[in-house]
mmCIF file of C-alpha atoms and ligand atoms in Angstrom:
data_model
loop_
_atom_site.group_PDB
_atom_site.id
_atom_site.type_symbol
_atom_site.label_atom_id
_atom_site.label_comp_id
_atom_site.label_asym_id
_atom_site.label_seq_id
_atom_site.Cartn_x
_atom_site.Cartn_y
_atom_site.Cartn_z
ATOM 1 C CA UNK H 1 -34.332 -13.074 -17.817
ATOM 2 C CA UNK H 2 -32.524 -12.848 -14.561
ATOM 3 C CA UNK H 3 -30.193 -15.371 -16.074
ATOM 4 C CA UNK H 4 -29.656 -14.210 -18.808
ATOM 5 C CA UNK H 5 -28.294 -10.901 -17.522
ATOM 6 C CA UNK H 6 -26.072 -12.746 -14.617
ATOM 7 C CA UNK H 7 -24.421 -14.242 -17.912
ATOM 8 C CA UNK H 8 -24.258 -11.454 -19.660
ATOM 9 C CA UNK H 9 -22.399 -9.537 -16.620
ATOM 10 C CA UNK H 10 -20.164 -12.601 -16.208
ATOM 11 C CA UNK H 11 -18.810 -12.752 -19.891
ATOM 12 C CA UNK H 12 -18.458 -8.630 -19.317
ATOM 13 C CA UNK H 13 -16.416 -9.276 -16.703
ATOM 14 C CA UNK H 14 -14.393 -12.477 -18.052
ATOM 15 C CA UNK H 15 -14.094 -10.415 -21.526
ATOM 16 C CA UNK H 16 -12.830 -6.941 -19.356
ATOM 17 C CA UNK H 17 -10.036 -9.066 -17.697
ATOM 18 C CA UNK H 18 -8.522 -10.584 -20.388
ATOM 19 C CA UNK H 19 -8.631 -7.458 -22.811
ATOM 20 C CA UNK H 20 -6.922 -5.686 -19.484
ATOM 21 C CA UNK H 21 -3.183 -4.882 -20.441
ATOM 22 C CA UNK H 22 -0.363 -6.197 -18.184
ATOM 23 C CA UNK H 23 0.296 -3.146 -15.553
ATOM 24 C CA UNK H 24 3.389 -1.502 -15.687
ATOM 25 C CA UNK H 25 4.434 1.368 -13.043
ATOM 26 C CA UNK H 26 7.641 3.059 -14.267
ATOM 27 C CA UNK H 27 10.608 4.592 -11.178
ATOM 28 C CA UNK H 28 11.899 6.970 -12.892
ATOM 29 C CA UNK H 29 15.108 8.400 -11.641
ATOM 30 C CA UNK H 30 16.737 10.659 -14.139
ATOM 31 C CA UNK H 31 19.633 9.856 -15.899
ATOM 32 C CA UNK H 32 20.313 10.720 -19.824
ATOM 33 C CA UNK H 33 17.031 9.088 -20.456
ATOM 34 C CA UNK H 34 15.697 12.296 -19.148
ATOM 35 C CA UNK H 35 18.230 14.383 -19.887
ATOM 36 C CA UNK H 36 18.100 17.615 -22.153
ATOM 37 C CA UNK H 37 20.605 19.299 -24.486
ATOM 38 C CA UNK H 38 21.318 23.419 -26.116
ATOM 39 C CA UNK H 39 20.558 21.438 -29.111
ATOM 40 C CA UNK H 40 20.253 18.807 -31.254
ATOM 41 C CA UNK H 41 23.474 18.231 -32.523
ATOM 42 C CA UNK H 42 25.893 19.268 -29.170
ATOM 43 C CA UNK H 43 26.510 16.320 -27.023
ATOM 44 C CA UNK H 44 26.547 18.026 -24.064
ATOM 45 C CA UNK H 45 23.446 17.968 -22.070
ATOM 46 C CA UNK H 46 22.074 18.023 -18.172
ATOM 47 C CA UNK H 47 20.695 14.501 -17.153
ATOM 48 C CA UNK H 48 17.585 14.273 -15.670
ATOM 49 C CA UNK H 49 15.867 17.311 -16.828
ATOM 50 C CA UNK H 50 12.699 15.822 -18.449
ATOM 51 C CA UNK H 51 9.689 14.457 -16.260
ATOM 52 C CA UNK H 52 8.451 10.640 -16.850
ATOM 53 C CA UNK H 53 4.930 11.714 -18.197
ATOM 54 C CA UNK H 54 6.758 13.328 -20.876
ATOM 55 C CA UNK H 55 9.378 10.432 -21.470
ATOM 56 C CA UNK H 56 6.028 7.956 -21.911
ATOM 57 C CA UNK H 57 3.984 10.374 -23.974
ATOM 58 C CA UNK H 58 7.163 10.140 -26.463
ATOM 59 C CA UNK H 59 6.418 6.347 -27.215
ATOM 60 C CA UNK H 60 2.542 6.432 -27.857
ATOM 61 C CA UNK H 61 3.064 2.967 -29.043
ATOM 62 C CA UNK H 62 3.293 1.926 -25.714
ATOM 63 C CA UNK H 63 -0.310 2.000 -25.346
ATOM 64 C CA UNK H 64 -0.934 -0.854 -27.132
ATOM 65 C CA UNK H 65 1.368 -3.309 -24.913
ATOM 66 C CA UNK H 66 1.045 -2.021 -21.209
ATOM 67 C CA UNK H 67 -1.131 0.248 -19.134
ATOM 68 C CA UNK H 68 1.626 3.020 -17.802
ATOM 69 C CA UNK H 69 1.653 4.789 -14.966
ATOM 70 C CA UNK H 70 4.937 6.788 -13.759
ATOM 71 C CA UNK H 71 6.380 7.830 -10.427
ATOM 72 C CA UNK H 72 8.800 10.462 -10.186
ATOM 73 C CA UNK H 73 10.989 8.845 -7.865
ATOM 74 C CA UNK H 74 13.975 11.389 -8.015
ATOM 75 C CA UNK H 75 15.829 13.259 -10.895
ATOM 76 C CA UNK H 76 19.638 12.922 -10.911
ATOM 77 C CA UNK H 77 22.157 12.098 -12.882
ATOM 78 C CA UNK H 78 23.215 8.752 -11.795
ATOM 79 C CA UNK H 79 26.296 9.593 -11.148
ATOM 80 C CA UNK H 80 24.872 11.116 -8.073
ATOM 81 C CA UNK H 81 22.723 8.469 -7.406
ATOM 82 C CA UNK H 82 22.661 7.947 -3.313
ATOM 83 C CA UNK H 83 21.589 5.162 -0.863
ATOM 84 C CA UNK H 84 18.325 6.877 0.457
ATOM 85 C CA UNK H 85 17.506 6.608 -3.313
ATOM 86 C CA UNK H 86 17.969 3.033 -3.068
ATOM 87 C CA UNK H 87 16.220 2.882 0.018
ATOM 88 C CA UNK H 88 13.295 4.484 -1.775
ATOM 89 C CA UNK H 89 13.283 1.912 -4.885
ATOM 90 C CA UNK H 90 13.310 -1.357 -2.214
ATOM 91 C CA UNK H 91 10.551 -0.158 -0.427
ATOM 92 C CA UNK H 92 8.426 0.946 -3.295
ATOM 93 C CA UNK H 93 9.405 -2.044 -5.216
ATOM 94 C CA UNK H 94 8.122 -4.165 -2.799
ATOM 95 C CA UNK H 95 5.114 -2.057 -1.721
ATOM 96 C CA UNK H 96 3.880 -2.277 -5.632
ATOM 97 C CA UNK H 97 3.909 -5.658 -5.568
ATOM 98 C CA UNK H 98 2.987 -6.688 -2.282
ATOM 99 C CA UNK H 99 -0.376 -4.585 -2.812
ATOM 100 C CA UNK H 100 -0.784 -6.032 -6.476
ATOM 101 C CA UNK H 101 -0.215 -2.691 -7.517
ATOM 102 C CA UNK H 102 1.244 -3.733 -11.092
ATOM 103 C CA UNK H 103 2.482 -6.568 -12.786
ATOM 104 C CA UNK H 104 5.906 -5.167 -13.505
ATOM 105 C CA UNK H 105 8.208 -2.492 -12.331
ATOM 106 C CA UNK H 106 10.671 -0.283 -15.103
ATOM 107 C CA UNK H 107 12.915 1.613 -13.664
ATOM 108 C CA UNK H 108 14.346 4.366 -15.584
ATOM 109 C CA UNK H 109 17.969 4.872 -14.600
ATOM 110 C CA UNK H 110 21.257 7.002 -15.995
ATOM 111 C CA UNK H 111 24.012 4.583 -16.986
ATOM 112 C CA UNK H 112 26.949 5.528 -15.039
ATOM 113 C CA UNK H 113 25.956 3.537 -11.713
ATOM 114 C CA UNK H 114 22.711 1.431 -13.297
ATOM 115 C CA UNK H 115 24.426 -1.845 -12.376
ATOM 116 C CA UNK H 116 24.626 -0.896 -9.110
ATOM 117 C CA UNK H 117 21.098 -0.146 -8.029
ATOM 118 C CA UNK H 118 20.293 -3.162 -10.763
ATOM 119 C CA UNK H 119 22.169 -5.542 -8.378
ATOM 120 C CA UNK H 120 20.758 -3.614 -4.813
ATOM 121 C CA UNK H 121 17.105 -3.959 -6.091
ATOM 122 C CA UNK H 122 18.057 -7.848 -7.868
ATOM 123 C CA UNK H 123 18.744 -8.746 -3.742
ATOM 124 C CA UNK H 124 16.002 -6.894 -1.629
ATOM 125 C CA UNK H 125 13.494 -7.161 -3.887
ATOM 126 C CA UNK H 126 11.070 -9.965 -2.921
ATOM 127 C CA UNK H 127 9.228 -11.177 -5.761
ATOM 128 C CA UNK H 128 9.011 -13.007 -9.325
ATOM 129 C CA UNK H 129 7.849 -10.290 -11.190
ATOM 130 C CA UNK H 130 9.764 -8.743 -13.582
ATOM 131 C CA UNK H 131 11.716 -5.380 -13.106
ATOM 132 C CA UNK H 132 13.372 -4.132 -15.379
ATOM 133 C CA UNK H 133 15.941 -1.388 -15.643
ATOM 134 C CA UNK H 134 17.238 0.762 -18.416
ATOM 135 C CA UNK H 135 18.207 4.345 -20.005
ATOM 136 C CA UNK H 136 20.165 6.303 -23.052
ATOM 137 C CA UNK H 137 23.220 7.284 -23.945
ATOM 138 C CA UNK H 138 21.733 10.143 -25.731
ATOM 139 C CA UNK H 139 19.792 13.109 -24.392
ATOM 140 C CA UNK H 140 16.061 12.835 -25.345
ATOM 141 C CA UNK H 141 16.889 16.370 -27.262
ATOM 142 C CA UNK H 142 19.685 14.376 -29.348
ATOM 143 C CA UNK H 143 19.583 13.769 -33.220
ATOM 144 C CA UNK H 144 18.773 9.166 -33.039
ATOM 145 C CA UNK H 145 18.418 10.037 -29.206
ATOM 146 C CA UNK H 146 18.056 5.850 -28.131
ATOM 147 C CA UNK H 147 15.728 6.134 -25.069
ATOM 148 C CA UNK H 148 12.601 6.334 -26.492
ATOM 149 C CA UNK H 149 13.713 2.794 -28.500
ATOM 150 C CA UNK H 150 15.073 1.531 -24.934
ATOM 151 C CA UNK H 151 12.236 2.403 -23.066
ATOM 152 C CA UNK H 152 9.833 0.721 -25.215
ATOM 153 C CA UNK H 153 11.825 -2.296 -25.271
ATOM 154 C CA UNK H 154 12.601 -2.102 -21.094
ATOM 155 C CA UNK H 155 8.607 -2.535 -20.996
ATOM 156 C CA UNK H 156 8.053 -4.577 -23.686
ATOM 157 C CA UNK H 157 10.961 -7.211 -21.747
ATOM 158 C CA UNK H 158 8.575 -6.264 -18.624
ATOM 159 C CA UNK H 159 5.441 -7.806 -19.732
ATOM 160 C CA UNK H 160 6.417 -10.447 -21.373
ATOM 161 C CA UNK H 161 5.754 -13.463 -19.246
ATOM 162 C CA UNK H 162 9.445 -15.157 -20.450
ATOM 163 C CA UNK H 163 10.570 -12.095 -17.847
ATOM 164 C CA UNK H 164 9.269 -13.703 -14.532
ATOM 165 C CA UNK H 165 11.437 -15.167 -12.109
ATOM 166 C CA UNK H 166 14.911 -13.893 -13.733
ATOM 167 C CA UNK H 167 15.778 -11.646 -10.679
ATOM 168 C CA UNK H 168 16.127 -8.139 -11.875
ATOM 169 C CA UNK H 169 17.399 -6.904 -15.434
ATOM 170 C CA UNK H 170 18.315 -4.516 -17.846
ATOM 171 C CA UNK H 171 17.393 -3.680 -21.094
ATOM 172 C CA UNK H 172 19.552 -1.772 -23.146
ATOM 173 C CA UNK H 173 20.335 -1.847 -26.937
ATOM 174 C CA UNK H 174 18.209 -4.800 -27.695
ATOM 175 C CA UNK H 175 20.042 -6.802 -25.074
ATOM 176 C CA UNK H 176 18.651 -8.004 -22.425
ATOM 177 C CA UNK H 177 21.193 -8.466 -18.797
ATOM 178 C CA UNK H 178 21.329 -9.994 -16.088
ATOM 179 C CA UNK H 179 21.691 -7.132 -13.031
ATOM 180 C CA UNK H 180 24.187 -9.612 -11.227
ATOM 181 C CA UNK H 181 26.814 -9.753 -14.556
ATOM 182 C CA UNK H 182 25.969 -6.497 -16.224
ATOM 183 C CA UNK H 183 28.440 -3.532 -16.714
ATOM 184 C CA UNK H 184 28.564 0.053 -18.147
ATOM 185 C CA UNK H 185 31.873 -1.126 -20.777
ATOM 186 C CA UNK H 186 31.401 1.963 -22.672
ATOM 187 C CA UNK H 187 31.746 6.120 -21.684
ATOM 188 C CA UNK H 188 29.586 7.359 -24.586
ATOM 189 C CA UNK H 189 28.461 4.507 -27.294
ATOM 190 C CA UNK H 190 25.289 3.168 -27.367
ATOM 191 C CA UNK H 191 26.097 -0.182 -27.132
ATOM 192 C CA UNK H 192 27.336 1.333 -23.579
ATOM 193 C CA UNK H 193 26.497 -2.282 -21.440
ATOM 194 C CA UNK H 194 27.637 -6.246 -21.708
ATOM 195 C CA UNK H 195 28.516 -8.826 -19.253
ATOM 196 C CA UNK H 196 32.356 -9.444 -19.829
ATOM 197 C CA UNK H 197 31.595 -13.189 -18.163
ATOM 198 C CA UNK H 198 28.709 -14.284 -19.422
ATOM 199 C CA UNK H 199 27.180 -12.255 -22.025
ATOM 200 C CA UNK H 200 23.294 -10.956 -22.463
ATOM 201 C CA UNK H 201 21.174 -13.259 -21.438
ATOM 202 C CA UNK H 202 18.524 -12.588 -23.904
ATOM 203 C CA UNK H 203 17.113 -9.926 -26.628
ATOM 204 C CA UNK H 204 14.506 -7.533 -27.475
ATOM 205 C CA UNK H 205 13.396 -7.270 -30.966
ATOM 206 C CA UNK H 206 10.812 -6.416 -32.940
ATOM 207 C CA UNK H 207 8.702 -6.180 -30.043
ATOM 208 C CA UNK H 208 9.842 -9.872 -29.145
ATOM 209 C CA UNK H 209 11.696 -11.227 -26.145
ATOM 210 C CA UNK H 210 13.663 -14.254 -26.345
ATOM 211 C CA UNK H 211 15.893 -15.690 -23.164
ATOM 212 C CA UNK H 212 19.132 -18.024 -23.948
ATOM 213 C CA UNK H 213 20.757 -18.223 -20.378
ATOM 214 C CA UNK H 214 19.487 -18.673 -17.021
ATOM 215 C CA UNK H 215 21.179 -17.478 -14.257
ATOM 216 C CA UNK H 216 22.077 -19.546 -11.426
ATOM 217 C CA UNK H 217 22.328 -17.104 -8.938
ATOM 218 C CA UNK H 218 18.649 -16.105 -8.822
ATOM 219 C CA UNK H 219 17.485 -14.341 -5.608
ATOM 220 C CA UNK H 220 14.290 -13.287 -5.889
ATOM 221 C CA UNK H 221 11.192 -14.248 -3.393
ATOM 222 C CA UNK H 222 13.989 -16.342 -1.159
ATOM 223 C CA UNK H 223 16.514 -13.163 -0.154
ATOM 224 C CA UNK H 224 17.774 -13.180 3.143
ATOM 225 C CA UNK H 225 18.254 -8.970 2.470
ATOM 226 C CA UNK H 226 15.194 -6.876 4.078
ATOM 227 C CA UNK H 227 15.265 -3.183 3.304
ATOM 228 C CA UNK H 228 12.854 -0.845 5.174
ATOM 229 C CA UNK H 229 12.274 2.977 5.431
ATOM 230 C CA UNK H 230 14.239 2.792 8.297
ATOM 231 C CA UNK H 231 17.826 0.916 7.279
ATOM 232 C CA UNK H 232 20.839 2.548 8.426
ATOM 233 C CA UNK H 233 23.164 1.016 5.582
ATOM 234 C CA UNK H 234 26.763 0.023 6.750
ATOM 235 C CA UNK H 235 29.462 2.449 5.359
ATOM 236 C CA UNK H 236 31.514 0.297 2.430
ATOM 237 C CA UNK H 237 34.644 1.879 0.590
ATOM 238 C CA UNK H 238 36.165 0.650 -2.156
ATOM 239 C CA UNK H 239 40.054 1.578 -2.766
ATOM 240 C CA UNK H 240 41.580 0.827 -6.324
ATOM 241 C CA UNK H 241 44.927 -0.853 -6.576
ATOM 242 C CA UNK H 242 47.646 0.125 -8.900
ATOM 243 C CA UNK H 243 51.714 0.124 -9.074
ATOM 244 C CA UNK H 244 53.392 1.310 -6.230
ATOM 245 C CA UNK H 245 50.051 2.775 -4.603
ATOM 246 C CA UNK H 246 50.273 4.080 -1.125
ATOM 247 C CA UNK H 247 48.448 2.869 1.941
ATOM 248 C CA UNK H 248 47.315 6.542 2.880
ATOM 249 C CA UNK H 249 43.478 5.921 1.928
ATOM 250 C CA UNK H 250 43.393 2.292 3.471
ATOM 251 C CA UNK H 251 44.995 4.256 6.732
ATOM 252 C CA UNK H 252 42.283 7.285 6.261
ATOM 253 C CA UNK H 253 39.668 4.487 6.352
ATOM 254 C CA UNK H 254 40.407 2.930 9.090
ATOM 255 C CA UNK H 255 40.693 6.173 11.459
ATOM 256 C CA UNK H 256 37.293 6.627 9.844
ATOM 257 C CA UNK H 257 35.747 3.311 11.521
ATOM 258 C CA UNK H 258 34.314 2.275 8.188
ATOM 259 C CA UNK H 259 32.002 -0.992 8.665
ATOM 260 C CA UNK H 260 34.035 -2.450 5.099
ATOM 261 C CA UNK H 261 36.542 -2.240 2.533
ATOM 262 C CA UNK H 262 36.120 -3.416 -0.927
ATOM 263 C CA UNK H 263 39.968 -3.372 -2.569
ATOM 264 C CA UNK H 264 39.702 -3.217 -6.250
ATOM 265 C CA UNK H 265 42.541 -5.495 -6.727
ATOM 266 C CA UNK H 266 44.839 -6.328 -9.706
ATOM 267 C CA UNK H 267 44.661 -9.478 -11.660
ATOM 268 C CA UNK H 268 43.326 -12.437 -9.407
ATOM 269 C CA UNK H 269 42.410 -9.213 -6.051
ATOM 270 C CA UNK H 270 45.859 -8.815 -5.635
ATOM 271 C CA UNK H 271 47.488 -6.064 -3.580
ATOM 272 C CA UNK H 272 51.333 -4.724 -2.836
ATOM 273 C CA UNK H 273 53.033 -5.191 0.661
ATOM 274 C CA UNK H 274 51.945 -1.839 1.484
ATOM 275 C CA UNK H 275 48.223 -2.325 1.237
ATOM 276 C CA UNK H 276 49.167 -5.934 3.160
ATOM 277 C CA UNK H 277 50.152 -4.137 6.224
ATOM 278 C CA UNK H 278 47.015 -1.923 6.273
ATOM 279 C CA UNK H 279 44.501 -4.654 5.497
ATOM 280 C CA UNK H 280 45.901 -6.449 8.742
ATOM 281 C CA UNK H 281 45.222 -3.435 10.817
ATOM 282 C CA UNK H 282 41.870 -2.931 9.259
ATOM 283 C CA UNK H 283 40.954 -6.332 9.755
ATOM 284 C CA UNK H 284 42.139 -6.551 13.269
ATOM 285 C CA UNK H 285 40.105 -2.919 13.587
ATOM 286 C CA UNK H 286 37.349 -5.442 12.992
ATOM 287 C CA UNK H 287 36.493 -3.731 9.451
ATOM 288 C CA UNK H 288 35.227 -6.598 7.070
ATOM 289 C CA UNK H 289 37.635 -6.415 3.838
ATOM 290 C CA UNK H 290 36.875 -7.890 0.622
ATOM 291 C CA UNK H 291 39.164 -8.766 -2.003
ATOM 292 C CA UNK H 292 37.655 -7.708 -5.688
ATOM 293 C CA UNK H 293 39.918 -7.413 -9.101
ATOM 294 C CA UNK H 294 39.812 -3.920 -11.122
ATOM 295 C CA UNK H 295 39.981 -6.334 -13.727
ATOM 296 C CA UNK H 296 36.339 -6.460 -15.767
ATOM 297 C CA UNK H 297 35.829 -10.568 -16.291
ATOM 298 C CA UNK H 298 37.096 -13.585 -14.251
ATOM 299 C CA UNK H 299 36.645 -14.268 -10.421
ATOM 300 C CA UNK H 300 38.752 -13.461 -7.542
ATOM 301 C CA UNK H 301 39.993 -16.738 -5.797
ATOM 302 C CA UNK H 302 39.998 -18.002 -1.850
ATOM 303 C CA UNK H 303 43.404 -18.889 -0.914
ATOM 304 C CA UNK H 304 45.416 -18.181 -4.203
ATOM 305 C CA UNK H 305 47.895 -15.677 -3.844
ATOM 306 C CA UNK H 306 46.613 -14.740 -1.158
ATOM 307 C CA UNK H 307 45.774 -16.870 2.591
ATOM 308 C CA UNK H 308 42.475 -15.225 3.078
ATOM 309 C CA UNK H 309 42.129 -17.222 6.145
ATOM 310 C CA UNK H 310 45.160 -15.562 7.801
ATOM 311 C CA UNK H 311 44.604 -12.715 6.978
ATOM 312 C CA UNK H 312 41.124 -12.307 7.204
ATOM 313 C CA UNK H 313 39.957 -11.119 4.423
ATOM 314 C CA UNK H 314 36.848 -12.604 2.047
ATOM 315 C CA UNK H 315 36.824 -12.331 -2.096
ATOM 316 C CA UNK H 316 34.048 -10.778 -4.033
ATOM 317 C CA UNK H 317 34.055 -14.027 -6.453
ATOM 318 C CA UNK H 318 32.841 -12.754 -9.706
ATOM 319 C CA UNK H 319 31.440 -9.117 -8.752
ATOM 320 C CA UNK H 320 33.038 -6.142 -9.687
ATOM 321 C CA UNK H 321 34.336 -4.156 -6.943
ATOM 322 C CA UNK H 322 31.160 -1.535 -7.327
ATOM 323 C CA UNK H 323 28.703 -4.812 -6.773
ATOM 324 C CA UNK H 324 30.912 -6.582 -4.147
ATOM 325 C CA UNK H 325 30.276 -3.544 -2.099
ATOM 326 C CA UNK H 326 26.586 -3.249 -2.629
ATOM 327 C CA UNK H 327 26.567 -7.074 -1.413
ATOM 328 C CA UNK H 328 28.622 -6.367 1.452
ATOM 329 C CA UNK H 329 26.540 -3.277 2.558
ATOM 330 C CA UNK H 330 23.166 -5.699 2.565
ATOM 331 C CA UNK H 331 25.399 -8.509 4.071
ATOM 332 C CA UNK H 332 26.463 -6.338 7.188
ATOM 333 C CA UNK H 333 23.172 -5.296 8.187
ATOM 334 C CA UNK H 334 22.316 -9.028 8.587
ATOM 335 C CA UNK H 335 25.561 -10.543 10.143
ATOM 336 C CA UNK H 336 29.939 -9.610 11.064
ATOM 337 C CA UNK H 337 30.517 -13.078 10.733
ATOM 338 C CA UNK H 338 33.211 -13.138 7.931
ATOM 339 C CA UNK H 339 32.416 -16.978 6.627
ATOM 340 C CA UNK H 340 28.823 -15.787 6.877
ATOM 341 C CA UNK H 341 29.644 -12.741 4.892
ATOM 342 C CA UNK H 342 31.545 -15.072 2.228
ATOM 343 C CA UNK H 343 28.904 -17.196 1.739
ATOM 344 C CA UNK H 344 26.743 -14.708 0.566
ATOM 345 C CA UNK H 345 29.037 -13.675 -1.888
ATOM 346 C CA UNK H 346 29.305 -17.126 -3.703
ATOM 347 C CA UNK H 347 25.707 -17.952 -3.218
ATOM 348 C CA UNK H 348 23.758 -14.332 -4.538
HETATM 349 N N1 LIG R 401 25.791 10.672 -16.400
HETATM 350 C C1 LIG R 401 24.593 10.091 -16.925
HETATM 351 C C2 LIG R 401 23.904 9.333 -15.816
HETATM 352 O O1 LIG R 401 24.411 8.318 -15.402
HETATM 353 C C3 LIG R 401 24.926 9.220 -18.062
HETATM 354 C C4 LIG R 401 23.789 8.434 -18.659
HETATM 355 O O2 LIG R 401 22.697 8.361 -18.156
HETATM 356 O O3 LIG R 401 24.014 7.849 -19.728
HETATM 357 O O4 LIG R 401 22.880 9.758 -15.367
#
């Protein structure tokens, strides 16, 4: 009899497990996802309006795939989206999975600067599981509003085991992107994000995932970047290049003491003779500068136009200028050392 019931409890338990859903905890952050409009039809709207609860009640459907629970994490538009913010993210990121909190993370994000905390969370967080970022280009108030659709696929990409190990992504529009190569390539259509070098690396459908690429430039339970509630970031710039542009904010940055410069450059991180003369006093001021293009695909060459080791400057390699300064923020807080510095760039 005894037996039997010891059995009985086992299968219970065996049975309970596997009928458990994957865990999912959901950031949320703000962004259009949450946003809210006068009406339906007006495009205009305030981002960030609408709590998470809400956002995950709107996709009952969601029930059947993951076991939600959501954190209001902060509520801005991302265009004001700030370093303690980040700071916030990493350490909860972590926290959830170094207590086996869940087996995923979502964050829900506004589009404007989404590649950005993508590619800050893609290097400090330290594990394989799967987070995932995503949002809308339409209010939730909006007539086809797409973040109900986006945030069922962001989890649906979240538990899928094909999601593990890939660093951190997002989810938008059915395609699925790497955080490293993603970018926000339109201001208003839905379609808003792609990776102008190497494309999505996968796609949500149907409730399926499927993966084509791999990314070599996975960081994951390896990264040398350690964010804590206590990390006093660097402070990076980043000036934009352009015909005839004057040195005044390279000058204003250096009086400033920043810790680095990220010059959105032309063409292959190219800069006028102007900009020459103030890079050499900001890199004798002992400011790290890096050499990015505002051009959106190709990488920015060592010793091309440019002799980086005269003049002391590094290149972002294939990172936007908004990226190349979130790696150079986390690369400062470990190490000055400029070849140090430029090796993280080509290996994360
Ligand atoms: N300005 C909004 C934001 O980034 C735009 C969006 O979410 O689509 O929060």
């Amino acid at each position: 009899m005894k037996k039997i019931l010891s059995i009985t409890v086992l299968l219970f338990v065996v049975f309970s497990a596997l009928a458990q859903l994957p865990r999912v905890i959901i950031l949320a952050t703000g962004g259009t996802i949450a946003g809210a409009g006068a009406s339906a039809t007006r495009a205009g709207y305030t981002a960030g309006k609408i709590p998470i609860d809400d956002l995950i009640g709107g996709i009952p459907a969601v029930k059947k795939i993951a076991d939600i629970t959501g954190e209001q994490v902060a509520s801005v538009g991302s265009q004001d989206m700030t370093i303690d913010i980040w700071r916030k993210l990493a350490v909860r990121a972590n926290e959830i999975f170094a207590k086996n909190e869940a087996d995923a993370i979502v964050v829900t994000h506004g589009t404007d600067t989404q590649e950005e905390t993508g590619y800050f969370l893609d290097l400090v967080v330290a594990h394989a599981k799967p987070v995932v970022l995503t949002g809308s280009m339409r209010p939730a108030t909006a007539i086809s509003a797409d973040g109900p659709k986006n945030l069922y696929d962001a989890i649906t990409v979240a538990v899928s085991p094909k999601s593990k190990g890939r660093g951190v992504l997002i989810s938008f529009n059915e395609g699925i992107f790497d955080a490293r190569e993603v970018m926000k390539l339109s201001t208003t259509k839905v379609n808003a994000f792609g990776s102008p070098n190497s494309g999505p690396i996968g796609q949500v459908y149907d409730g399926k995932v499927e993966y084509y690429m791999t990314s070599m430039r996975e960081v994951n339970v390896k990264t040398p970047f350690a964010v804590t509630a206590n990390t006093k970031f660097p402070r990076v710039d980043i000036v934009y290049m352009y015909a005839d542009a004057p040195p005044d904010l390279l000058n204003t940055l250096i009086d400033k003491k920043v810790d680095g410069i990220v010059i959105a450059g032309v063409g292959n991180g190219n800069f006028n003779k102007a900009y020459m003369d103030a890079v050499k006093r900001a890199v004798s001021a002992g400011i790290i500068v890096c050499r990015a293009s505002r051009t959106p695909s190709g990488r920015v060459v060592l010793e091309d136009e440019i002799n980086d080791e005269e003049l002391g400057t590094i290149v972002s390699d294939d990172l936007t200028p908004q990226k190349a300064r979130v790696m150079l923020m986390l690369g400062l807080l470990n190490t000055k050392d400029r070849k140090q510095l430029q090796q993280y760039f080509f290996k994360y």
